[in-house]
Tab-separated table of C-alpha atoms in Angstrom:
chain	number	residue	atom	x	y	z
A	158	SER	CA	9.099	8.470	12.561
A	159	TYR	CA	10.479	5.567	10.553
A	160	GLU	CA	11.962	5.545	7.078
A	161	LEU	CA	12.654	2.985	4.390
A	162	THR	CA	15.295	4.049	1.894
A	163	GLN	CA	15.271	3.023	-1.761
A	164	PRO	CA	17.422	4.207	-4.689
A	165	PRO	CA	15.440	6.632	-6.869
A	166	SER	CA	16.189	4.746	-10.053
A	167	VAL	CA	17.629	1.541	-11.456
A	168	SER	CA	18.301	0.928	-15.125
A	169	VAL	CA	19.100	-2.364	-16.857
A	170	SER	CA	19.051	-3.775	-20.375
A	171	PRO	CA	16.466	-6.421	-21.279
A	172	GLY	CA	17.539	-9.831	-20.036
A	173	GLN	CA	19.797	-8.442	-17.334
A	174	THR	CA	19.223	-8.773	-13.620
A	175	ALA	CA	17.736	-5.805	-11.800
A	176	ARG	CA	18.199	-5.409	-8.076
A	177	ILE	CA	16.238	-2.888	-6.039
A	178	THR	CA	17.187	-2.380	-2.416
A	179	CYS	CA	15.240	-1.187	0.597
A	180	SER	CA	16.967	-0.345	3.854
A	181	GLY	CA	15.467	0.203	7.292
A	182	ASP	CA	16.555	-0.244	10.860
A	183	ALA	CA	13.703	-2.603	11.765
A	184	LEU	CA	14.077	-4.943	8.801
A	185	PRO	CA	15.958	-7.607	10.806
A	186	LYS	CA	12.705	-8.118	12.749
A	187	LYS	CA	9.979	-7.087	10.319
A	188	TYR	CA	8.737	-8.414	6.995
A	189	VAL	CA	9.045	-6.429	3.793
A	190	TYR	CA	6.421	-6.307	1.066
A	191	TRP	CA	7.121	-5.197	-2.513
A	192	TYR	CA	4.682	-3.510	-4.880
A	193	GLN	CA	4.973	-2.742	-8.568
A	194	GLN	CA	3.161	0.271	-9.963
A	195	LYS	CA	2.900	0.919	-13.665
A	196	SER	CA	2.008	4.335	-14.973
A	197	GLY	CA	-1.574	5.317	-14.215
A	198	GLN	CA	-2.375	2.046	-12.447
A	199	ALA	CA	-2.858	0.870	-8.904
A	200	PRO	CA	0.061	-0.948	-7.286
A	201	VAL	CA	0.319	-4.726	-7.485
A	202	LEU	CA	1.872	-6.985	-4.858
A	203	VAL	CA	4.897	-8.839	-6.249
A	204	ILE	CA	6.586	-10.172	-3.081
A	205	TYR	CA	5.294	-10.615	0.462
A	206	GLU	CA	6.905	-11.610	3.752
A	207	ASP	CA	10.368	-10.845	2.363
A	208	SER	CA	10.541	-13.571	-0.241
A	209	ILE	CA	7.189	-15.153	-1.108
A	210	ARG	CA	5.858	-14.649	-4.594
A	211	PRO	CA	2.054	-14.444	-4.980
A	212	SER	CA	0.371	-16.638	-7.531
A	213	GLY	CA	0.378	-15.038	-10.944
A	214	ILE	CA	3.649	-13.167	-10.452
A	215	PRO	CA	6.364	-14.354	-12.868
A	216	GLY	CA	9.143	-16.496	-11.467
A	217	ARG	CA	11.772	-13.934	-12.434
A	218	PHE	CA	10.694	-11.889	-9.389
A	219	SER	CA	12.317	-12.861	-6.108
A	220	GLY	CA	12.955	-11.239	-2.760
A	221	SER	CA	15.435	-11.561	0.051
A	222	SER	CA	16.269	-9.812	3.283
A	223	SER	CA	19.447	-9.724	5.303
A	224	GLY	CA	20.129	-7.454	8.233
A	225	THR	CA	18.798	-3.973	7.594
A	226	MET	CA	18.459	-4.415	3.828
A	227	ALA	CA	15.873	-6.148	1.685
A	228	THR	CA	16.336	-6.745	-2.017
A	229	LEU	CA	13.900	-7.270	-4.850
A	230	THR	CA	15.568	-9.107	-7.722
A	231	ILE	CA	14.209	-9.352	-11.234
A	232	SER	CA	16.211	-11.980	-13.081
A	233	GLY	CA	16.084	-11.457	-16.807
A	234	ALA	CA	14.161	-8.208	-16.650
A	235	GLN	CA	11.637	-7.580	-19.407
A	236	VAL	CA	10.461	-4.317	-20.911
A	237	GLU	CA	7.060	-4.920	-19.313
A	238	ASP	CA	8.713	-4.832	-15.879
A	239	GLU	CA	9.302	-1.095	-16.188
A	240	GLY	CA	7.591	0.946	-13.525
A	241	ASP	CA	7.898	2.112	-9.950
A	242	TYR	CA	8.630	-0.328	-7.163
A	243	TYR	CA	7.854	0.330	-3.516
A	244	CYS	CA	8.844	-1.571	-0.407
A	245	PHE	CA	6.573	-1.483	2.637
A	246	SER	CA	7.231	-2.382	6.239
A	247	THR	CA	6.832	-1.212	9.807
A	248	ASP	CA	8.982	-0.117	12.719
A	249	THR	CA	9.666	-2.448	15.632
A	250	SER	CA	6.640	-1.224	17.583
A	251	ASP	CA	4.290	-1.463	14.568
A	252	ASN	CA	3.426	2.193	15.131
A	253	HIS	CA	4.931	3.541	11.921
A	254	ARG	CA	3.950	1.681	8.801
A	255	VAL	CA	5.657	3.145	5.786
A	256	PHE	CA	6.398	2.781	2.123
A	257	GLY	CA	9.867	3.396	0.812
A	258	GLY	CA	10.253	6.366	-1.476
A	259	GLY	CA	10.018	4.182	-4.551
A	260	THR	CA	12.457	3.106	-7.255
A	261	ARG	CA	11.823	3.703	-10.933
A	262	LEU	CA	12.986	0.731	-12.964
A	263	SER	CA	13.921	1.338	-16.574
A	264	VAL	CA	14.497	-1.612	-18.875
A	265	LEU	CA	16.005	-0.369	-22.124
B	78	GLN	CA	-11.871	-12.350	-5.668
B	79	VAL	CA	-12.471	-9.108	-3.784
B	80	GLN	CA	-13.026	-6.011	-5.909
B	81	LEU	CA	-12.901	-2.462	-4.598
B	82	GLN	CA	-14.258	0.803	-5.984
B	83	GLU	CA	-13.636	4.244	-4.517
B	84	SER	CA	-16.210	7.015	-4.727
B	85	GLY	CA	-16.566	10.560	-3.492
B	86	PRO	CA	-16.082	14.214	-4.412
B	87	GLY	CA	-13.142	15.023	-6.619
B	88	LEU	CA	-12.855	18.558	-5.271
B	89	VAL	CA	-12.777	19.653	-1.639
B	90	LYS	CA	-12.300	23.168	-0.309
B	91	PRO	CA	-9.470	23.945	2.107
B	92	SER	CA	-10.349	23.479	5.793
B	93	GLN	CA	-13.274	21.208	4.907
B	94	THR	CA	-13.607	17.439	5.348
B	95	LEU	CA	-12.628	14.950	2.666
B	96	SER	CA	-15.029	11.992	2.622
B	97	LEU	CA	-14.555	8.899	0.472
B	98	SER	CA	-16.222	5.515	0.338
B	99	CYS	CA	-14.984	2.178	-0.909
B	100	THR	CA	-17.507	-0.392	-2.075
B	101	VAL	CA	-16.517	-4.019	-1.673
B	102	SER	CA	-17.769	-6.626	-4.124
B	103	GLY	CA	-16.983	-10.289	-4.595
B	104	GLY	CA	-17.201	-10.959	-0.884
B	105	SER	CA	-18.571	-9.787	2.426
B	106	ILE	CA	-16.788	-7.008	4.248
B	107	SER	CA	-17.451	-8.977	7.430
B	108	SER	CA	-15.513	-12.031	6.362
B	109	GLY	CA	-11.907	-12.877	5.814
B	110	SER	CA	-10.354	-15.580	3.734
B	111	TYR	CA	-8.525	-18.828	4.258
B	112	SER	CA	-5.292	-16.846	4.188
B	113	GLY	CA	-6.183	-14.330	6.854
B	114	ARG	CA	-8.278	-11.538	8.282
B	115	TYR	CA	-9.228	-8.561	6.146
B	116	PHE	CA	-8.234	-5.088	7.257
B	117	TRP	CA	-9.825	-2.300	5.275
B	118	THR	CA	-7.177	0.220	4.307
B	119	TRP	CA	-6.658	3.622	2.726
B	120	ILE	CA	-3.469	4.668	0.935
B	121	ARG	CA	-2.799	7.876	-0.959
B	122	GLN	CA	-0.359	9.158	-3.565
B	123	PRO	CA	0.242	12.809	-4.474
B	124	ALA	CA	0.864	13.372	-8.153
B	125	GLY	CA	4.364	12.333	-9.114
B	126	LYS	CA	5.187	11.196	-5.596
B	127	GLY	CA	5.266	8.033	-3.533
B	128	LEU	CA	2.669	6.059	-1.637
B	129	GLU	CA	1.560	6.977	1.874
B	130	TRP	CA	-0.280	4.581	4.185
B	131	ILE	CA	-3.194	6.409	5.829
B	132	GLY	CA	-4.678	3.749	8.059
B	133	ARG	CA	-6.854	0.683	8.407
B	134	SER	CA	-9.939	-0.631	10.145
B	135	TYR	CA	-10.916	-4.116	11.166
B	136	ILE	CA	-14.523	-5.293	11.199
B	137	SER	CA	-14.503	-5.054	15.002
B	138	GLY	CA	-14.000	-1.301	14.759
B	139	SER	CA	-10.362	-1.474	15.774
B	140	THR	CA	-8.294	1.047	13.834
B	141	ASP	CA	-4.675	1.953	13.202
B	142	TYR	CA	-3.658	5.289	11.729
B	143	ASN	CA	-0.560	6.949	10.359
B	144	PRO	CA	0.710	9.020	13.310
B	145	SER	CA	1.192	12.033	11.036
B	146	LEU	CA	-2.534	12.007	10.173
B	147	LYS	CA	-3.991	10.504	13.314
B	148	ASN	CA	-5.586	13.719	14.596
B	149	ARG	CA	-7.509	14.258	11.360
B	150	VAL	CA	-8.437	10.822	10.040
B	151	THR	CA	-11.261	8.369	10.682
B	152	ILE	CA	-11.734	5.045	8.903
B	153	SER	CA	-14.944	3.136	9.516
B	154	VAL	CA	-16.704	0.063	8.189
B	155	ASN	CA	-20.388	-0.120	7.205
B	156	THR	CA	-21.352	-3.770	7.035
B	157	SER	CA	-24.923	-3.104	5.857
B	158	LYS	CA	-23.632	-1.366	2.722
B	159	ASN	CA	-20.528	-3.557	2.329
B	160	GLN	CA	-18.497	-0.365	2.323
B	161	PHE	CA	-15.782	1.313	4.302
B	162	SER	CA	-15.027	4.989	4.421
B	163	LEU	CA	-12.357	7.605	4.962
B	164	LYS	CA	-12.852	10.997	6.556
B	165	LEU	CA	-10.003	13.494	6.658
B	166	THR	CA	-10.695	16.795	8.365
B	167	SER	CA	-9.161	20.252	7.962
B	168	VAL	CA	-7.703	19.492	4.548
B	169	THR	CA	-5.082	21.603	2.828
B	170	ALA	CA	-3.476	21.517	-0.596
B	171	ALA	CA	-1.019	18.972	0.790
B	172	ASP	CA	-3.884	16.471	0.948
B	173	THR	CA	-4.352	16.591	-2.832
B	174	ALA	CA	-3.679	13.071	-4.060
B	175	VAL	CA	-4.992	9.908	-5.610
B	176	TYR	CA	-6.667	7.963	-2.828
B	177	TYR	CA	-6.684	4.162	-2.994
B	178	CYS	CA	-8.707	1.778	-0.922
B	179	ALA	CA	-7.136	-1.619	-0.399
B	180	THR	CA	-7.583	-4.882	1.458
B	181	GLU	CA	-4.810	-5.923	3.791
B	182	VAL	CA	-4.869	-9.690	4.287
B	183	VAL	CA	-3.332	-10.486	7.673
B	184	PRO	CA	-2.406	-14.099	8.483
B	185	ALA	CA	-3.576	-15.347	11.864
B	186	ALA	CA	-0.129	-15.268	13.451
B	187	ASN	CA	0.787	-11.797	12.184
B	188	GLN	CA	0.029	-8.179	13.042
B	189	TYR	CA	0.072	-7.004	9.462
B	190	GLY	CA	0.049	-8.405	5.963
B	191	ALA	CA	-0.013	-7.675	2.255
B	192	PHE	CA	-2.280	-5.325	0.353
B	193	ASP	CA	-3.699	-8.003	-1.910
B	194	PHE	CA	-6.576	-6.085	-3.472
B	195	TRP	CA	-6.677	-2.470	-4.574
B	196	GLY	CA	-9.235	-0.099	-6.011
B	197	ARG	CA	-8.338	1.867	-9.113
B	198	GLY	CA	-7.921	5.041	-7.097
B	199	THR	CA	-9.783	8.334	-7.086
B	200	MET	CA	-8.238	11.768	-7.505
B	201	VAL	CA	-9.087	14.334	-4.853
B	202	THR	CA	-8.046	17.950	-5.283
B	203	VAL	CA	-8.101	20.426	-2.421
B	204	SER	CA	-8.703	23.875	-3.820
B	205	SER	CA	-10.976	26.836	-3.320
């Protein structure tokens, strides 16, 4: 099987920069997608193909990928950014498509 | 804008088959968009835990499944009802979760894409 590894939690103060990482062996060759999930709600796409922000997502969200690690960066995090963040990708053969374990972001 | 709504029993007995449907509105299940083809997808989330990709179906009938569930899962598309469905056989308590249907939008040059549209999710409990 294939695994994507995320830190369980990240905590920042409002206005600070939050960085959430996602590591996986196939990331040098495969895109990463990032989803935000607030309590009791369905996930929402915030970054696709490593670094592209969908329309309607605030500019403070950005993504990057280098080697076996992808990073979601929230510059100037707001209280409303609190929630769980999941990365999603696939192994090199596209046989195992997986979410990372999720990172809970606290902004307080 | 595609909208999705899950439906189905909220309680399933162990060893039985879990069956859910997802109704698509705001567009035809047979079409894609300017940004790519639509793959009709199921994702689940046990309470307090992370997301798990179950599988997807294309309008052609082509499917991809999570290898850990492959022997028990079937995803199919019903164009006449503008719905797609999930069947999961031989369920156990470990299959208790919120089940989401979603639309994966896959650009022409890619094998996979982003889950752009999601249903609100439906809770399914496996218990006798």
